[in-house]
Amino acid sequence: YGAGYMLRSLTGDETLNTEIERYWEKWCKKENCDVSGTQSFNSMMRMALTRKKIDGGILILKCYTAGGLVPFKLQLIEVDDLDDMVQTHNGNKVVGGIEYNKYNKPIGFHLRQYGMDGYTVLDRRYVDAKDVIYYFTKKRPTQIREVSDMAPTLTRVRDINEFIHTISVKERILACLSVFVQREIP
């Protein structure tokens, strides 16, 4: 418990189960599961959960590459990298960088590619939905994009910040005021 994501294989063949579980454990290492080679599978999933809470979702790209234990790796992409400049593609509507069919099923993702400086927008990239895991929580039937799990707390945080600012101003004003009482001794 607390050891991360575990695979339990139930093929009916105990030798095969053990071998599959052993390969899974090896695949979860950063050099085998992450296309950038910087995060283990557990680290990637922790990041995905954090980004879902804060940003509302994350894109997990399935990458079929050479090298590693198997020719399959994952790449995490922030939802902020969706290209919201595209409006239509192949006759389909594109909302916030996600292309939908007439039933509002995601069929493709339009992504911005950035240079090494992190600011320069290079070519845009289209990724078919079959190669993307779009991890977000849908809370309404008509919802098509992610909403941060933190959204309900935003107004409360704003109110608390205003309260703290008000108290700070009050204390500064009080620090500037002083009262002198002079009394003559009878």
PDB file of C-alpha atoms in Angstrom:
ATOM      1  CA  TYR A   1       0.000   0.000   0.000  1.00  0.00           C
ATOM      2  CA  GLY A   2       1.296   3.425  -0.874  1.00  0.00           C
ATOM      3  CA  ALA A   3       3.763   1.918  -3.381  1.00  0.00           C
ATOM      4  CA  GLY A   4       2.174   3.580  -6.407  1.00  0.00           C
ATOM      5  CA  TYR A   5       0.271   2.049  -9.274  1.00  0.00           C
ATOM      6  CA  MET A   6       0.498  -1.722  -9.272  1.00  0.00           C
ATOM      7  CA  LEU A   7      -0.497  -4.178 -11.973  1.00  0.00           C
ATOM      8  CA  ARG A   8      -2.117  -7.447 -11.062  1.00  0.00           C
ATOM      9  CA  SER A   9      -2.186  -9.807 -13.991  1.00  0.00           C
ATOM     10  CA  LEU A  10      -4.850 -12.539 -13.976  1.00  0.00           C
ATOM     11  CA  THR A  11      -4.240 -14.605 -17.112  1.00  0.00           C
ATOM     12  CA  GLY A  12      -4.729 -17.948 -15.385  1.00  0.00           C
ATOM     13  CA  ASP A  13      -1.050 -18.822 -15.904  1.00  0.00           C
ATOM     14  CA  GLU A  14       0.957 -17.876 -12.809  1.00  0.00           C
ATOM     15  CA  THR A  15       4.285 -17.889 -14.690  1.00  0.00           C
ATOM     16  CA  LEU A  16       2.869 -15.531 -17.338  1.00  0.00           C
ATOM     17  CA  ASN A  17       1.306 -13.341 -14.617  1.00  0.00           C
ATOM     18  CA  THR A  18       4.668 -12.982 -12.882  1.00  0.00           C
ATOM     19  CA  GLU A  19       6.438 -12.152 -16.151  1.00  0.00           C
ATOM     20  CA  ILE A  20       3.831  -9.527 -17.139  1.00  0.00           C
ATOM     21  CA  GLU A  21       4.008  -7.918 -13.679  1.00  0.00           C
ATOM     22  CA  ARG A  22       7.831  -7.898 -13.858  1.00  0.00           C
ATOM     23  CA  TYR A  23       7.741  -6.177 -17.266  1.00  0.00           C
ATOM     24  CA  TRP A  24       5.177  -3.668 -15.982  1.00  0.00           C
ATOM     25  CA  GLU A  25       7.497  -2.776 -13.097  1.00  0.00           C
ATOM     26  CA  LYS A  26      10.354  -2.232 -15.568  1.00  0.00           C
ATOM     27  CA  TRP A  27       8.162  -0.233 -17.959  1.00  0.00           C
ATOM     28  CA  CYS A  28       7.177   2.160 -15.130  1.00  0.00           C
ATOM     29  CA  LYS A  29      10.768   3.409 -14.884  1.00  0.00           C
ATOM     30  CA  LYS A  30      11.390   6.866 -16.380  1.00  0.00           C
ATOM     31  CA  GLU A  31      13.518   5.656 -19.283  1.00  0.00           C
ATOM     32  CA  ASN A  32      10.767   3.300 -20.479  1.00  0.00           C
ATOM     33  CA  CYS A  33       7.450   5.094 -19.890  1.00  0.00           C
ATOM     34  CA  ASP A  34       8.159   8.828 -20.306  1.00  0.00           C
ATOM     35  CA  VAL A  35       8.980  10.088 -23.795  1.00  0.00           C
ATOM     36  CA  SER A  36      11.239  12.734 -22.215  1.00  0.00           C
ATOM     37  CA  GLY A  37      12.891  10.142 -19.948  1.00  0.00           C
ATOM     38  CA  THR A  38      12.526  12.370 -16.878  1.00  0.00           C
ATOM     39  CA  GLN A  39       9.634  10.906 -14.865  1.00  0.00           C
ATOM     40  CA  SER A  40       8.577   7.480 -13.692  1.00  0.00           C
ATOM     41  CA  PHE A  41       5.007   6.357 -14.290  1.00  0.00           C
ATOM     42  CA  ASN A  42       4.112   7.091 -10.648  1.00  0.00           C
ATOM     43  CA  SER A  43       5.541  10.617 -10.953  1.00  0.00           C
ATOM     44  CA  MET A  44       3.600  11.192 -14.167  1.00  0.00           C
ATOM     45  CA  MET A  45       0.338  10.055 -12.572  1.00  0.00           C
ATOM     46  CA  ARG A  46       0.919  12.254  -9.506  1.00  0.00           C
ATOM     47  CA  MET A  47       1.478  15.201 -11.834  1.00  0.00           C
ATOM     48  CA  ALA A  48      -1.665  14.325 -13.821  1.00  0.00           C
ATOM     49  CA  LEU A  49      -3.746  14.343 -10.623  1.00  0.00           C
ATOM     50  CA  THR A  50      -2.280  17.681  -9.536  1.00  0.00           C
ATOM     51  CA  ARG A  51      -2.867  19.290 -12.936  1.00  0.00           C
ATOM     52  CA  LYS A  52      -6.440  17.976 -12.973  1.00  0.00           C
ATOM     53  CA  LYS A  53      -7.147  19.622  -9.617  1.00  0.00           C
ATOM     54  CA  ILE A  54      -5.574  22.928 -10.593  1.00  0.00           C
ATOM     55  CA  ASP A  55      -6.109  23.212 -14.365  1.00  0.00           C
ATOM     56  CA  GLY A  56      -9.169  20.978 -14.637  1.00  0.00           C
ATOM     57  CA  GLY A  57      -7.502  18.407 -16.851  1.00  0.00           C
ATOM     58  CA  ILE A  58      -4.438  17.194 -18.693  1.00  0.00           C
ATOM     59  CA  LEU A  59      -3.669  15.536 -21.999  1.00  0.00           C
ATOM     60  CA  ILE A  60      -1.745  12.268 -21.981  1.00  0.00           C
ATOM     61  CA  LEU A  61      -0.328  11.525 -25.425  1.00  0.00           C
ATOM     62  CA  LYS A  62       0.365   7.964 -26.471  1.00  0.00           C
ATOM     63  CA  CYS A  63       3.734   7.938 -28.236  1.00  0.00           C
ATOM     64  CA  TYR A  64       4.885   5.018 -30.332  1.00  0.00           C
ATOM     65  CA  THR A  65       8.660   5.364 -30.342  1.00  0.00           C
ATOM     66  CA  ALA A  66      11.773   3.302 -30.794  1.00  0.00           C
ATOM     67  CA  GLY A  67      13.859   2.480 -27.762  1.00  0.00           C
ATOM     68  CA  GLY A  68      12.944   1.531 -24.236  1.00  0.00           C
ATOM     69  CA  LEU A  69      11.453  -1.730 -23.071  1.00  0.00           C
ATOM     70  CA  VAL A  70       8.564  -1.561 -25.551  1.00  0.00           C
ATOM     71  CA  PRO A  71       7.907   0.962 -28.357  1.00  0.00           C
ATOM     72  CA  PHE A  72       5.266   2.790 -26.317  1.00  0.00           C
ATOM     73  CA  LYS A  73       5.709   5.811 -24.056  1.00  0.00           C
ATOM     74  CA  LEU A  74       3.592   8.608 -22.631  1.00  0.00           C
ATOM     75  CA  GLN A  75       3.867  12.388 -22.846  1.00  0.00           C
ATOM     76  CA  LEU A  76       2.007  14.802 -20.571  1.00  0.00           C
ATOM     77  CA  ILE A  77       0.682  17.965 -22.230  1.00  0.00           C
ATOM     78  CA  GLU A  78      -0.937  20.854 -20.355  1.00  0.00           C
ATOM     79  CA  VAL A  79      -4.444  21.871 -21.453  1.00  0.00           C
ATOM     80  CA  ASP A  80      -3.030  25.401 -21.813  1.00  0.00           C
ATOM     81  CA  ASP A  81      -1.159  24.127 -24.887  1.00  0.00           C
ATOM     82  CA  LEU A  82      -4.403  23.540 -26.786  1.00  0.00           C
ATOM     83  CA  ASP A  83      -4.546  25.904 -29.768  1.00  0.00           C
ATOM     84  CA  ASP A  84      -7.701  27.996 -29.390  1.00  0.00           C
ATOM     85  CA  MET A  85      -7.077  29.874 -32.650  1.00  0.00           C
ATOM     86  CA  VAL A  86      -8.486  27.038 -34.792  1.00  0.00           C
ATOM     87  CA  GLN A  87     -12.272  27.350 -35.280  1.00  0.00           C
ATOM     88  CA  THR A  88     -13.092  24.541 -37.721  1.00  0.00           C
ATOM     89  CA  HIS A  89     -11.251  21.557 -39.170  1.00  0.00           C
ATOM     90  CA  ASN A  90     -12.512  19.145 -41.841  1.00  0.00           C
ATOM     91  CA  GLY A  91     -16.037  20.552 -41.368  1.00  0.00           C
ATOM     92  CA  ASN A  92     -16.016  19.888 -37.617  1.00  0.00           C
ATOM     93  CA  LYS A  93     -16.224  22.530 -34.902  1.00  0.00           C
ATOM     94  CA  VAL A  94     -13.121  23.183 -32.817  1.00  0.00           C
ATOM     95  CA  VAL A  95     -13.646  24.561 -29.316  1.00  0.00           C
ATOM     96  CA  GLY A  96     -10.592  25.622 -27.354  1.00  0.00           C
ATOM     97  CA  GLY A  97      -8.316  23.481 -29.487  1.00  0.00           C
ATOM     98  CA  ILE A  98     -10.407  20.308 -29.323  1.00  0.00           C
ATOM     99  CA  GLU A  99     -12.153  19.131 -32.486  1.00  0.00           C
ATOM    100  CA  TYR A 100     -15.615  17.620 -31.960  1.00  0.00           C
ATOM    101  CA  ASN A 101     -17.951  15.649 -34.191  1.00  0.00           C
ATOM    102  CA  LYS A 102     -21.678  16.429 -34.359  1.00  0.00           C
ATOM    103  CA  TYR A 103     -22.250  14.421 -31.142  1.00  0.00           C
ATOM    104  CA  ASN A 104     -19.623  16.441 -29.219  1.00  0.00           C
ATOM    105  CA  LYS A 105     -17.207  13.525 -29.163  1.00  0.00           C
ATOM    106  CA  PRO A 106     -13.551  14.658 -29.268  1.00  0.00           C
ATOM    107  CA  ILE A 107     -11.978  13.459 -32.514  1.00  0.00           C
ATOM    108  CA  GLY A 108      -8.765  15.478 -32.532  1.00  0.00           C
ATOM    109  CA  PHE A 109      -6.603  17.892 -30.585  1.00  0.00           C
ATOM    110  CA  HIS A 110      -4.884  20.977 -32.001  1.00  0.00           C
ATOM    111  CA  LEU A 111      -1.724  21.740 -30.014  1.00  0.00           C
ATOM    112  CA  ARG A 112       0.641  24.695 -30.018  1.00  0.00           C
ATOM    113  CA  GLN A 113       4.317  23.780 -30.261  1.00  0.00           C
ATOM    114  CA  TYR A 114       6.776  26.047 -28.471  1.00  0.00           C
ATOM    115  CA  GLY A 115      10.460  26.714 -29.026  1.00  0.00           C
ATOM    116  CA  MET A 116      13.098  26.004 -26.396  1.00  0.00           C
ATOM    117  CA  ASP A 117      12.537  29.468 -24.896  1.00  0.00           C
ATOM    118  CA  GLY A 118       8.976  28.463 -23.987  1.00  0.00           C
ATOM    119  CA  TYR A 119       7.434  31.510 -25.677  1.00  0.00           C
ATOM    120  CA  THR A 120       8.003  31.232 -29.406  1.00  0.00           C
ATOM    121  CA  VAL A 121       5.097  29.436 -31.056  1.00  0.00           C
ATOM    122  CA  LEU A 122       6.352  27.062 -33.729  1.00  0.00           C
ATOM    123  CA  ASP A 123       4.221  24.867 -35.968  1.00  0.00           C
ATOM    124  CA  ARG A 124       0.869  23.747 -34.737  1.00  0.00           C
ATOM    125  CA  ARG A 125       0.313  20.025 -34.297  1.00  0.00           C
ATOM    126  CA  TYR A 126      -2.819  17.936 -34.817  1.00  0.00           C
ATOM    127  CA  VAL A 127      -3.177  14.734 -32.794  1.00  0.00           C
ATOM    128  CA  ASP A 128      -5.943  12.228 -33.463  1.00  0.00           C
ATOM    129  CA  ALA A 129      -8.138  11.517 -30.411  1.00  0.00           C
ATOM    130  CA  LYS A 130      -7.230   7.816 -30.492  1.00  0.00           C
ATOM    131  CA  ASP A 131      -3.697   8.846 -29.457  1.00  0.00           C
ATOM    132  CA  VAL A 132      -4.793  11.070 -26.552  1.00  0.00           C
ATOM    133  CA  ILE A 133      -6.161  10.379 -23.098  1.00  0.00           C
ATOM    134  CA  TYR A 134      -8.073  13.543 -22.189  1.00  0.00           C
ATOM    135  CA  TYR A 135      -8.231  13.337 -18.388  1.00  0.00           C
ATOM    136  CA  PHE A 136     -10.905  15.618 -16.928  1.00  0.00           C
ATOM    137  CA  THR A 137     -14.151  15.309 -14.987  1.00  0.00           C
ATOM    138  CA  LYS A 138     -17.410  15.928 -16.797  1.00  0.00           C
ATOM    139  CA  LYS A 139     -20.009  17.384 -14.420  1.00  0.00           C
ATOM    140  CA  ARG A 140     -22.755  18.409 -16.876  1.00  0.00           C
ATOM    141  CA  PRO A 141     -24.118  16.684 -20.000  1.00  0.00           C
ATOM    142  CA  THR A 142     -23.234  19.650 -22.218  1.00  0.00           C
ATOM    143  CA  GLN A 143     -19.757  20.197 -20.768  1.00  0.00           C
ATOM    144  CA  ILE A 144     -17.050  19.719 -23.385  1.00  0.00           C
ATOM    145  CA  ARG A 145     -13.982  21.271 -21.705  1.00  0.00           C
ATOM    146  CA  GLU A 146     -12.298  20.897 -18.340  1.00  0.00           C
ATOM    147  CA  VAL A 147     -13.074  23.004 -15.265  1.00  0.00           C
ATOM    148  CA  SER A 148     -10.656  23.211 -12.366  1.00  0.00           C
ATOM    149  CA  ASP A 149     -11.657  21.296  -9.245  1.00  0.00           C
ATOM    150  CA  MET A 150     -10.567  24.454  -7.415  1.00  0.00           C
ATOM    151  CA  ALA A 151     -13.138  26.656  -9.219  1.00  0.00           C
ATOM    152  CA  PRO A 152     -15.719  26.602  -6.374  1.00  0.00           C
ATOM    153  CA  THR A 153     -13.096  27.927  -3.954  1.00  0.00           C
ATOM    154  CA  LEU A 154     -11.991  30.893  -6.078  1.00  0.00           C
ATOM    155  CA  THR A 155     -14.618  33.317  -4.757  1.00  0.00           C
ATOM    156  CA  ARG A 156     -13.876  32.276  -1.181  1.00  0.00           C
ATOM    157  CA  VAL A 157     -10.142  32.775  -1.700  1.00  0.00           C
ATOM    158  CA  ARG A 158     -10.833  36.212  -3.192  1.00  0.00           C
ATOM    159  CA  ASP A 159     -13.013  37.127  -0.194  1.00  0.00           C
ATOM    160  CA  ILE A 160     -10.338  35.957   2.253  1.00  0.00           C
ATOM    161  CA  ASN A 161      -7.677  37.968   0.392  1.00  0.00           C
ATOM    162  CA  GLU A 162      -9.878  41.076   0.600  1.00  0.00           C
ATOM    163  CA  PHE A 163     -10.422  40.468   4.334  1.00  0.00           C
ATOM    164  CA  ILE A 164      -6.666  40.104   4.946  1.00  0.00           C
ATOM    165  CA  HIS A 165      -6.022  43.299   2.965  1.00  0.00           C
ATOM    166  CA  THR A 166      -8.659  45.171   5.002  1.00  0.00           C
ATOM    167  CA  ILE A 167      -7.144  44.019   8.308  1.00  0.00           C
ATOM    168  CA  SER A 168      -3.690  45.052   7.061  1.00  0.00           C
ATOM    169  CA  VAL A 169      -4.929  48.553   6.165  1.00  0.00           C
ATOM    170  CA  LYS A 170      -6.682  48.860   9.553  1.00  0.00           C
ATOM    171  CA  GLU A 171      -3.495  47.894  11.420  1.00  0.00           C
ATOM    172  CA  ARG A 172      -1.415  50.383   9.404  1.00  0.00           C
ATOM    173  CA  ILE A 173      -3.879  53.169  10.202  1.00  0.00           C
ATOM    174  CA  LEU A 174      -3.873  52.247  13.896  1.00  0.00           C
ATOM    175  CA  ALA A 175      -0.070  52.291  13.912  1.00  0.00           C
ATOM    176  CA  CYS A 176      -0.147  55.877  12.635  1.00  0.00           C
ATOM    177  CA  LEU A 177      -2.585  57.113  15.252  1.00  0.00           C
ATOM    178  CA  SER A 178      -1.707  57.876  18.803  1.00  0.00           C
ATOM    179  CA  VAL A 179      -3.575  59.600  21.578  1.00  0.00           C
ATOM    180  CA  PHE A 180      -1.980  61.793  24.187  1.00  0.00           C
ATOM    181  CA  VAL A 181      -3.856  62.439  27.364  1.00  0.00           C
ATOM    182  CA  GLN A 182      -2.566  65.257  29.468  1.00  0.00           C
ATOM    183  CA  ARG A 183      -3.847  65.685  32.907  1.00  0.00           C
ATOM    184  CA  GLU A 184      -3.094  68.304  35.411  1.00  0.00           C
ATOM    185  CA  ILE A 185      -2.486  67.104  38.867  1.00  0.00           C
ATOM    186  CA  PRO A 186      -4.993  68.900  41.114  1.00  0.00           C
TER     187      PRO A 186
END
